[in-house]
C-alpha cells in the first residue's frame, strides 16, 4: 500500500497540475493518506508478540508460558494438599478442602443435586484456572521479565485467544451435555415452544461464547491498563486501592464465568417443565 501511494503521488506531481485547485486538493488528500501507512491495518496486532514457530504454525509464546506457570501452580498446590491427608485438615489441605467445598456448592447450585457431580471437575477447573490467571496478572510483576522480540508477559486471560478458547470449551461442554442426555432430541429445544424461535436460538449459540470471552478479556485488560497508567502517573499510594479492587474484580470474573458455564450446561440437560 505504501509503495502504491508513493508511486501515485510521484505520478500526480509529474503531471504538473498543481495550478488547478481541484488537483492540488487531490494531492493534499493523497499526502494525508500516506500517513496511514504507519499503521498497516492488514497486519494489525495489539502489542508485541513473542511467537513460537512450529512449521507454518505461529503460537503466542508469552501466553503459553504464563498458562503453563498457572497450571504448574495448581498442580503443586494439589499435590501438596493430598501428599499427607489428615483426618483433621490444616494448612494447605484445609485451604484446598475449603476451595473444593466452594466449587461443589457452585456446581450444585447451577446443575442441581442429581446432575452436578459429573460436571464438577470441568466447572472447578474453569474457575481455578481463570482465578489464578487473573490474580497472577494483578500480583506478579510479569513486565519485569524480559523476553525476545520486545514482548511482555501478562496474565493468560489478558489474551483474547485464551478467553475465546475457554468459551469454546464451554460451548462444546453444553452441546455434549445436551446430546449425551437427550440424543438428537436435544435439537427439538430449538423449535420450542414455537418454531419461529429457531433463528433466535441458533443465534444464542454464537452469542454465548462471544459474551463469555469478551466479558472476561475486556475486564482483565481494562484493569491492567488502568493500573499501569496510574503507576506511571502516580507511582506511590494511589494505585494500591485500585490494585485491591482489581483483585476483587478478577475473582468475580472467574466466578461469573464458571457460574454461566454451569447455567448453560443445566439449560442443555434440563427436561421440559423442570424447575431449576
CSV table of C-alpha atoms in Angstrom, one decimal:
chain,number,residue,atom,x,y,z
A,1,UNK,CA,0.0,0.0,0.0
A,2,UNK,CA,2.8,2.4,0.9
A,3,UNK,CA,4.6,1.7,-2.4
A,4,UNK,CA,1.5,2.2,-4.5
A,5,UNK,CA,0.6,5.5,-2.8
A,6,UNK,CA,4.2,6.8,-3.1
A,7,UNK,CA,4.1,6.0,-6.8
A,8,UNK,CA,0.7,7.6,-7.2
A,9,UNK,CA,2.0,10.8,-5.6
A,10,UNK,CA,5.0,11.0,-7.8
A,11,UNK,CA,2.8,10.4,-10.9
A,12,UNK,CA,0.4,13.2,-9.9
A,13,UNK,CA,3.3,15.6,-9.2
A,14,UNK,CA,4.8,14.7,-12.5
A,15,UNK,CA,1.7,15.9,-14.4
A,16,UNK,CA,2.4,19.5,-13.3
A,17,UNK,CA,-1.3,20.1,-12.5
A,18,UNK,CA,-0.6,21.9,-9.2
A,19,UNK,CA,-2.0,25.1,-10.7
A,20,UNK,CA,-5.5,23.7,-10.6
A,21,UNK,CA,-7.2,23.9,-7.2
A,22,UNK,CA,-9.0,20.6,-7.7
A,23,UNK,CA,-5.8,18.8,-8.5
A,24,UNK,CA,-4.0,20.5,-5.6
A,25,UNK,CA,-6.7,19.3,-3.3
A,26,UNK,CA,-6.3,15.8,-4.5
A,27,UNK,CA,-2.6,15.8,-4.0
A,28,UNK,CA,-3.2,17.0,-0.4
A,29,UNK,CA,-5.6,14.2,0.2
A,30,UNK,CA,-3.2,11.6,-1.1
A,31,UNK,CA,-0.4,13.0,1.1
A,32,UNK,CA,-2.7,12.7,4.1
A,33,UNK,CA,-3.5,9.1,3.1
A,34,UNK,CA,0.2,8.3,3.1
A,35,UNK,CA,0.3,8.9,6.9
A,36,UNK,CA,-2.0,5.8,7.3
A,37,UNK,CA,0.9,3.6,6.2
A,38,UNK,CA,2.4,4.0,9.6
A,39,UNK,CA,-0.5,1.7,10.8
A,40,UNK,CA,-0.8,-1.3,8.4
A,41,UNK,CA,-4.3,-2.5,9.1
A,42,UNK,CA,-3.7,-5.7,7.2
A,43,UNK,CA,-1.4,-6.8,9.9
A,44,UNK,CA,-2.9,-5.1,12.9
A,45,UNK,CA,-1.8,-6.5,16.3
A,46,UNK,CA,-2.2,-5.4,20.0
A,47,UNK,CA,1.3,-5.1,21.4
A,48,UNK,CA,4.4,-7.0,20.6
A,49,UNK,CA,4.1,-10.8,20.3
A,50,UNK,CA,6.6,-13.5,21.1
A,51,UNK,CA,6.0,-16.2,18.6
A,52,UNK,CA,6.9,-19.9,18.7
A,53,UNK,CA,7.0,-21.2,15.2
A,54,UNK,CA,6.1,-24.9,14.6
A,55,UNK,CA,6.2,-25.4,10.9
A,56,UNK,CA,3.8,-22.9,9.4
A,57,UNK,CA,2.0,-22.5,12.8
A,58,UNK,CA,2.7,-19.5,15.0
A,59,UNK,CA,1.9,-19.7,18.7
A,60,UNK,CA,1.8,-16.8,21.2
A,61,UNK,CA,4.7,-17.9,23.3
A,62,UNK,CA,4.1,-15.5,26.2
A,63,UNK,CA,0.5,-16.8,26.6
A,64,UNK,CA,1.6,-20.4,26.7
A,65,UNK,CA,4.4,-19.6,29.1
A,66,UNK,CA,2.2,-17.9,31.6
A,67,UNK,CA,-0.6,-20.5,31.2
A,68,UNK,CA,1.9,-23.3,32.0
A,69,UNK,CA,3.0,-21.4,35.0
A,70,UNK,CA,-0.6,-21.2,36.3
A,71,UNK,CA,-1.1,-24.9,35.6
A,72,UNK,CA,2.1,-25.7,37.5
A,73,UNK,CA,0.9,-23.6,40.5
A,74,UNK,CA,-2.4,-25.5,40.6
A,75,UNK,CA,-0.6,-28.9,40.2
A,76,UNK,CA,1.8,-28.1,43.0
A,77,UNK,CA,-1.0,-26.9,45.3
A,78,UNK,CA,-3.0,-30.1,44.6
A,79,UNK,CA,0.0,-32.4,45.3
A,80,UNK,CA,0.9,-30.5,48.5
A,81,UNK,CA,-2.7,-30.8,49.7
A,82,UNK,CA,-3.0,-34.5,49.1
A,83,UNK,CA,0.5,-35.7,49.9
A,84,UNK,CA,-0.2,-36.4,53.6
A,85,UNK,CA,-4.0,-36.3,54.1
A,86,UNK,CA,-5.0,-35.8,57.7
A,87,UNK,CA,-8.4,-36.5,59.3
A,88,UNK,CA,-8.3,-33.0,60.8
A,89,UNK,CA,-7.1,-30.8,58.0
A,90,UNK,CA,-4.7,-28.0,58.4
A,91,UNK,CA,-2.6,-25.7,56.3
A,92,UNK,CA,-2.7,-26.2,52.5
A,93,UNK,CA,-5.0,-29.2,52.9
A,94,UNK,CA,-7.5,-27.1,54.8
A,95,UNK,CA,-7.4,-24.4,52.2
A,96,UNK,CA,-7.9,-26.9,49.3
A,97,UNK,CA,-10.8,-28.6,51.1
A,98,UNK,CA,-12.5,-25.2,51.5
A,99,UNK,CA,-11.9,-24.5,47.8
A,100,UNK,CA,-13.4,-27.9,46.9
A,101,UNK,CA,-16.4,-27.3,49.1
A,102,UNK,CA,-16.9,-23.9,47.5
A,103,UNK,CA,-16.7,-25.4,44.0
A,104,UNK,CA,-19.1,-28.2,45.0
A,105,UNK,CA,-21.7,-25.7,46.1
A,106,UNK,CA,-21.2,-23.6,43.0
A,107,UNK,CA,-21.8,-26.6,40.7
A,108,UNK,CA,-24.7,-27.9,42.8
A,109,UNK,CA,-26.5,-24.5,42.8
A,110,UNK,CA,-26.3,-24.4,39.0
A,111,UNK,CA,-26.9,-28.0,38.0
A,112,UNK,CA,-28.9,-29.4,40.9
A,113,UNK,CA,-28.2,-32.3,43.3
A,114,UNK,CA,-28.6,-35.0,40.7
A,115,UNK,CA,-26.5,-33.6,37.8
A,116,UNK,CA,-23.7,-31.7,39.3
A,117,UNK,CA,-21.2,-34.4,40.2
A,118,UNK,CA,-20.0,-35.3,36.6
A,119,UNK,CA,-19.6,-31.6,35.8
A,120,UNK,CA,-17.8,-30.6,39.0
A,121,UNK,CA,-14.3,-31.2,37.6
A,122,UNK,CA,-15.0,-29.1,34.5
A,123,UNK,CA,-16.6,-26.2,36.3
A,124,UNK,CA,-13.9,-26.3,39.0
A,125,UNK,CA,-11.1,-26.4,36.6
A,126,UNK,CA,-12.5,-23.4,34.7
A,127,UNK,CA,-12.9,-21.4,37.9
A,128,UNK,CA,-9.4,-22.2,39.3
A,129,UNK,CA,-7.6,-21.6,36.1
A,130,UNK,CA,-9.3,-18.2,35.5
A,131,UNK,CA,-9.0,-17.2,39.1
A,132,UNK,CA,-5.2,-18.0,39.4
A,133,UNK,CA,-4.6,-16.5,35.9
A,134,UNK,CA,-6.3,-13.2,36.8
A,135,UNK,CA,-4.6,-12.9,40.2
A,136,UNK,CA,-1.2,-13.7,38.6
A,137,UNK,CA,-1.7,-10.7,36.4
A,138,UNK,CA,-2.5,-8.5,39.3
A,139,UNK,CA,0.1,-9.7,41.8
A,140,UNK,CA,3.1,-10.9,39.8
A,141,UNK,CA,5.5,-8.3,38.1
A,142,UNK,CA,5.3,-10.0,34.7
A,143,UNK,CA,6.6,-6.9,32.9
A,144,UNK,CA,9.9,-7.1,34.7
A,145,UNK,CA,10.8,-10.3,32.9
A,146,UNK,CA,12.4,-9.6,29.5
A,147,UNK,CA,11.5,-11.9,26.7
A,148,UNK,CA,12.5,-11.8,23.0
A,149,UNK,CA,11.0,-9.5,20.3
A,150,UNK,CA,10.1,-6.8,22.8
A,151,UNK,CA,7.0,-8.6,24.0
A,152,UNK,CA,5.8,-8.5,27.6
A,153,UNK,CA,4.4,-11.2,29.8
A,154,UNK,CA,0.9,-10.8,31.2
A,155,UNK,CA,-1.9,-12.9,32.6
A,156,UNK,CA,-3.1,-15.6,30.3
A,157,UNK,CA,-6.7,-14.2,30.4
A,158,UNK,CA,-5.2,-10.9,29.1
A,159,UNK,CA,-5.0,-12.6,25.7
A,160,UNK,CA,-8.3,-12.9,23.7
A,161,UNK,CA,-7.2,-16.2,22.3
A,162,UNK,CA,-7.2,-17.7,25.8
A,163,UNK,CA,-10.7,-16.4,26.7
A,164,UNK,CA,-12.1,-17.5,23.3
A,165,UNK,CA,-10.7,-21.0,23.8
A,166,UNK,CA,-12.3,-21.2,27.3
A,167,UNK,CA,-15.6,-20.0,25.9
A,168,UNK,CA,-15.5,-22.5,23.0
A,169,UNK,CA,-14.7,-25.3,25.5
A,170,UNK,CA,-17.8,-24.3,27.4
A,171,UNK,CA,-19.9,-24.4,24.2
A,172,UNK,CA,-18.6,-27.9,23.4
A,173,UNK,CA,-19.4,-28.9,27.0
A,174,UNK,CA,-23.1,-27.9,27.0
A,175,UNK,CA,-23.6,-29.4,23.5
A,176,UNK,CA,-22.1,-32.6,24.7
A,177,UNK,CA,-24.2,-32.5,27.9
A,178,UNK,CA,-27.4,-32.0,25.9
A,179,UNK,CA,-26.7,-34.6,23.3
A,180,UNK,CA,-25.5,-37.2,25.8
A,181,UNK,CA,-28.7,-36.9,27.8
A,182,UNK,CA,-31.3,-36.3,25.1
A,183,UNK,CA,-29.7,-37.6,22.0
A,184,UNK,CA,-30.9,-35.9,18.8
A,185,UNK,CA,-33.9,-34.9,20.7
A,186,UNK,CA,-31.8,-32.1,22.1
A,187,UNK,CA,-32.3,-30.1,18.9
A,188,UNK,CA,-36.1,-30.2,19.5
A,189,UNK,CA,-35.4,-27.4,22.0
A,190,UNK,CA,-34.6,-25.1,19.1
A,191,UNK,CA,-38.3,-25.1,18.0
A,192,UNK,CA,-39.9,-25.0,21.4
A,193,UNK,CA,-42.3,-23.5,22.4
A,194,UNK,CA,-42.9,-22.3,18.9
A,195,UNK,CA,-40.8,-22.9,15.7
A,196,UNK,CA,-40.4,-19.2,14.9
A,197,UNK,CA,-37.8,-19.1,17.7
A,198,UNK,CA,-35.4,-21.3,15.7
A,199,UNK,CA,-33.2,-18.4,14.3
A,200,UNK,CA,-33.1,-16.8,17.7
A,201,UNK,CA,-31.9,-19.9,19.5
A,202,UNK,CA,-29.3,-20.6,16.8
A,203,UNK,CA,-28.1,-17.0,17.3
A,204,UNK,CA,-27.8,-17.7,21.0
A,205,UNK,CA,-25.3,-20.5,20.4
A,206,UNK,CA,-23.0,-17.9,18.8
A,207,UNK,CA,-23.6,-15.1,21.3
A,208,UNK,CA,-22.9,-17.2,24.4
A,209,UNK,CA,-19.2,-17.9,23.7
A,210,UNK,CA,-18.8,-14.3,22.4
A,211,UNK,CA,-20.2,-12.8,25.6
A,212,UNK,CA,-18.2,-15.2,27.8
A,213,UNK,CA,-14.9,-14.5,26.0
A,214,UNK,CA,-15.2,-10.7,25.6
A,215,UNK,CA,-16.5,-10.1,29.1
A,216,UNK,CA,-13.5,-11.8,30.7
A,217,UNK,CA,-10.9,-10.4,28.3
A,218,UNK,CA,-12.3,-6.9,28.4
A,219,UNK,CA,-12.4,-6.7,32.2
A,220,UNK,CA,-8.9,-8.1,32.8
A,221,UNK,CA,-7.3,-6.0,30.0
A,222,UNK,CA,-9.0,-2.8,31.3
A,223,UNK,CA,-8.0,-3.4,34.9
A,224,UNK,CA,-4.3,-4.0,33.9
A,225,UNK,CA,-4.3,-0.9,31.7
A,226,UNK,CA,-5.8,1.4,34.3
A,227,UNK,CA,-3.3,0.2,37.0
A,228,UNK,CA,-0.4,0.5,34.6
A,229,UNK,CA,-1.3,4.1,33.7
A,230,UNK,CA,-1.8,5.1,37.3
A,231,UNK,CA,1.5,3.6,38.3
A,232,UNK,CA,3.2,5.7,35.6
A,233,UNK,CA,1.4,8.9,36.7
A,234,UNK,CA,1.3,8.5,40.4
A,235,UNK,CA,3.7,5.7,41.4
A,236,UNK,CA,3.2,5.7,45.1
A,237,UNK,CA,-0.1,5.2,47.1
A,238,UNK,CA,-2.8,6.0,44.6
A,239,UNK,CA,-2.7,2.8,42.6
A,240,UNK,CA,-2.9,0.5,45.7
A,241,UNK,CA,-6.7,0.8,46.2
A,242,UNK,CA,-7.3,0.1,42.5
A,243,UNK,CA,-5.0,-2.9,42.7
A,244,UNK,CA,-7.1,-4.3,45.6
A,245,UNK,CA,-10.2,-3.6,43.6
A,246,UNK,CA,-8.6,-5.4,40.7
A,247,UNK,CA,-8.1,-8.5,42.8
A,248,UNK,CA,-11.7,-8.4,43.8
A,249,UNK,CA,-12.9,-7.9,40.2
A,250,UNK,CA,-10.6,-10.7,39.0
A,251,UNK,CA,-12.2,-13.1,41.5
A,252,UNK,CA,-15.7,-12.0,40.4
A,253,UNK,CA,-14.9,-12.6,36.8
A,254,UNK,CA,-13.8,-16.1,37.5
A,255,UNK,CA,-17.0,-16.7,39.5
A,256,UNK,CA,-19.2,-15.2,36.7
A,257,UNK,CA,-17.5,-17.4,34.0
A,258,UNK,CA,-17.9,-20.6,36.0
A,259,UNK,CA,-21.4,-19.8,37.0
A,260,UNK,CA,-22.5,-19.1,33.5
A,261,UNK,CA,-20.8,-22.3,32.3
A,262,UNK,CA,-22.8,-24.2,34.8
A,263,UNK,CA,-26.0,-22.4,33.9
A,264,UNK,CA,-25.5,-23.2,30.2
A,265,UNK,CA,-24.9,-26.9,30.9
A,266,UNK,CA,-28.0,-27.0,33.1
A,267,UNK,CA,-30.0,-25.4,30.3
A,268,UNK,CA,-28.9,-28.0,27.9
A,269,UNK,CA,-29.7,-31.0,30.1
A,270,UNK,CA,-32.9,-29.8,31.9
A,271,UNK,CA,-36.1,-31.5,30.9
A,272,UNK,CA,-39.2,-29.7,29.8
A,273,UNK,CA,-41.1,-28.3,32.7
A,274,UNK,CA,-38.2,-28.9,35.1
A,275,UNK,CA,-37.5,-26.2,37.6
A,276,UNK,CA,-34.0,-25.0,38.3
